[in-house]
Coordinates of C-alpha atoms in Angstrom, one line a residue:
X1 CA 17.9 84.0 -95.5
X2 CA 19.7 82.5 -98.6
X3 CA 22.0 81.0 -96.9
X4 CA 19.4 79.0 -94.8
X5 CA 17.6 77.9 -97.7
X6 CA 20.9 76.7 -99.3
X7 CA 21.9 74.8 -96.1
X8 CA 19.0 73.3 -96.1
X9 CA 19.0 72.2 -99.4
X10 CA 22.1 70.7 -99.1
X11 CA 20.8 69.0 -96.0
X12 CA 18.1 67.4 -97.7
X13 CA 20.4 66.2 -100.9
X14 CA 22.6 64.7 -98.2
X15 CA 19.9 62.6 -96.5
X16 CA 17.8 62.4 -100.0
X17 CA 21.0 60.2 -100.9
X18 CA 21.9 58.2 -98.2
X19 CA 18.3 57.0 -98.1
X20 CA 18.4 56.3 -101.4
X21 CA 21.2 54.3 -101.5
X22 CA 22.1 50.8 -103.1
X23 CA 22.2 47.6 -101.5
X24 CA 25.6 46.8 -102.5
X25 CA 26.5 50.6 -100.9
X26 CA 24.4 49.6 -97.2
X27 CA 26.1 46.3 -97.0
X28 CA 29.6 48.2 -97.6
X29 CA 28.5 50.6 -95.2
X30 CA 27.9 48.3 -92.5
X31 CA 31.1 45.8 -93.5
X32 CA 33.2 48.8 -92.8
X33 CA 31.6 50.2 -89.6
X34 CA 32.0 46.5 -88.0
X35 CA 35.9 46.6 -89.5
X36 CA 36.6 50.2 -87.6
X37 CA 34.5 48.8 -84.9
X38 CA 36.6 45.4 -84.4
X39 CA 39.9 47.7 -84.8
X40 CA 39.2 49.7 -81.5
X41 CA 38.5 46.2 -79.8
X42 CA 34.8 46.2 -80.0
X43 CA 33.0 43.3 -78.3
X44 CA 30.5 41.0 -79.8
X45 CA 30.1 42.9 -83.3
X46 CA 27.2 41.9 -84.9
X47 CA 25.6 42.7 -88.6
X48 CA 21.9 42.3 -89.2
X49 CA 20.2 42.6 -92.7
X50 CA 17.2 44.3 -91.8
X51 CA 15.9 45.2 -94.9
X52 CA 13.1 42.1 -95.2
X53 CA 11.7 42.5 -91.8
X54 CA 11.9 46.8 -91.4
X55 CA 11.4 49.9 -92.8
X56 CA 13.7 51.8 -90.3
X57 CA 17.1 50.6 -92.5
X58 CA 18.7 48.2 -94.6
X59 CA 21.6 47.2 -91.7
X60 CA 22.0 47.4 -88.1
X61 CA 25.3 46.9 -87.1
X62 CA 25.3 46.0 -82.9
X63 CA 28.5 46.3 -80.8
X64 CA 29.9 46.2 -77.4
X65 CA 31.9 48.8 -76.1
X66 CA 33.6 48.4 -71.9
X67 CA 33.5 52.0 -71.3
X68 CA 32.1 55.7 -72.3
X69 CA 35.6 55.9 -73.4
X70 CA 35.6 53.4 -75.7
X71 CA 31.9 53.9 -77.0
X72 CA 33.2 57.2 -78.0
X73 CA 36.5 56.0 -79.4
X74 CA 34.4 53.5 -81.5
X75 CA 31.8 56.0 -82.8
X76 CA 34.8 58.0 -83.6
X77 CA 36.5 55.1 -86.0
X78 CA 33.4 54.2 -87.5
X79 CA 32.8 58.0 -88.6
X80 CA 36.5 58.1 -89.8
X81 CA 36.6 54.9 -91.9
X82 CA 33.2 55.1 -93.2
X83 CA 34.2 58.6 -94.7
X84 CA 37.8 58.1 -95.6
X85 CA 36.5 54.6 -97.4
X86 CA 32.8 55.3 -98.8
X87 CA 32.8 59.4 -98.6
X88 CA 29.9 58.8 -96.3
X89 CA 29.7 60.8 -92.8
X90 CA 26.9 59.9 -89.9
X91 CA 23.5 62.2 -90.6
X92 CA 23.0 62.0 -86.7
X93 CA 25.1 60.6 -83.7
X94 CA 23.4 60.6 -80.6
X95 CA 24.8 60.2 -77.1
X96 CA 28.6 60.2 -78.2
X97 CA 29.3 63.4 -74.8
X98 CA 27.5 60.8 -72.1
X99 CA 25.6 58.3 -73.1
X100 CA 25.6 54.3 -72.6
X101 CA 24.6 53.7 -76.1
X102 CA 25.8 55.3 -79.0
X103 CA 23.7 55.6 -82.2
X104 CA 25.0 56.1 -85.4
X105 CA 22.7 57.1 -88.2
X106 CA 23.7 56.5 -92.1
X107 CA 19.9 56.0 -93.1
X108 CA 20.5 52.8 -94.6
X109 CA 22.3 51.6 -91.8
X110 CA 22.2 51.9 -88.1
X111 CA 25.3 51.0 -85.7
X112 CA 24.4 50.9 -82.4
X113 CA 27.6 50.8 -79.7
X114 CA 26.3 49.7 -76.4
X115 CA 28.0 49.1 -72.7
X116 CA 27.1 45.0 -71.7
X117 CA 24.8 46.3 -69.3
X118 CA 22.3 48.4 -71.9
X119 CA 22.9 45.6 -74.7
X120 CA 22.2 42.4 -72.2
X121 CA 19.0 44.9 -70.9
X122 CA 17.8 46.1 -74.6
X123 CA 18.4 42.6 -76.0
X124 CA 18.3 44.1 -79.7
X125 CA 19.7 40.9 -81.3
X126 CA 16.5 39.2 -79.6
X127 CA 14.3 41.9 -80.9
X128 CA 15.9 41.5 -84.6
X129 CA 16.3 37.1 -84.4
X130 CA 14.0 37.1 -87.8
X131 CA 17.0 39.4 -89.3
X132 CA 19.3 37.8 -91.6
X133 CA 23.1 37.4 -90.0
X134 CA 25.5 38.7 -91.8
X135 CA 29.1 37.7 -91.8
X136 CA 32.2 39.9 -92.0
X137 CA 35.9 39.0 -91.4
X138 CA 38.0 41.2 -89.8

């Protein structure tokens, strides 16, 4: 039963400070998930400053991946770099094993890794146009 209630603990301090994190961290955070994401040939990589217009997160970061393959591939870089370079793993990633859409979950920042055909359908740029664009070099 200790053991639970120290898991959990540590849990909660995890997501306690990602959510809590700086502005200059978020931006980092989403500078370096588009990098990874642009070195395993990502598509259309786009950042959004979210922060004025939602509650949800500071950043979205929106890519295109050509295949389950390379959605998974991406995910996987993004989760390396953004550790190795910040100390920062994902709190959640959801449909890495067999989905058309990957999400990434920092709680500041939210990368989303979609095939053309669920990005072109979910038009998230579209739903986000009041966001502020950012721009990143590769």
């Amino acid at each position: 039963m200790f053991d639970n209630a120290k898991t959990k603990y540590a849990s909660d301090q995890v997501i306690i400070s990602a959510l809590s994190g700086d502005e200059d961290t978020s931006r980092e955070t989403a500078l370096v998930a588009a990098r990874a994401a642009d070195d395993r040939k990502a598509d259309n990589i786009l950042v959004l400053r979210v922060s004025e217009v939602s509650y949800l997160a500071d950043y979205f970061v929106i890519v295109t991946g050509f295949s389950q393959a390379q959605l998974r591939a991406i995910s996987q870089a993004i989760s390396d770099q953004v550790e190795l370079e910040l100390q920062r793993p994902p709190l959640r990633i959801e449909g890495q094993n067999d989905g058309n859409w990957v999400l990434m979950d920092y709680g500041d920042v939210i990368v989303h890794i979609l095939l053309p055909e669920e990005r072109d359908f979910y038009k998230l740029e579209a739903f986000w146009g009041h966001a502020e664009r950012v721009r990143w070099q590769s």
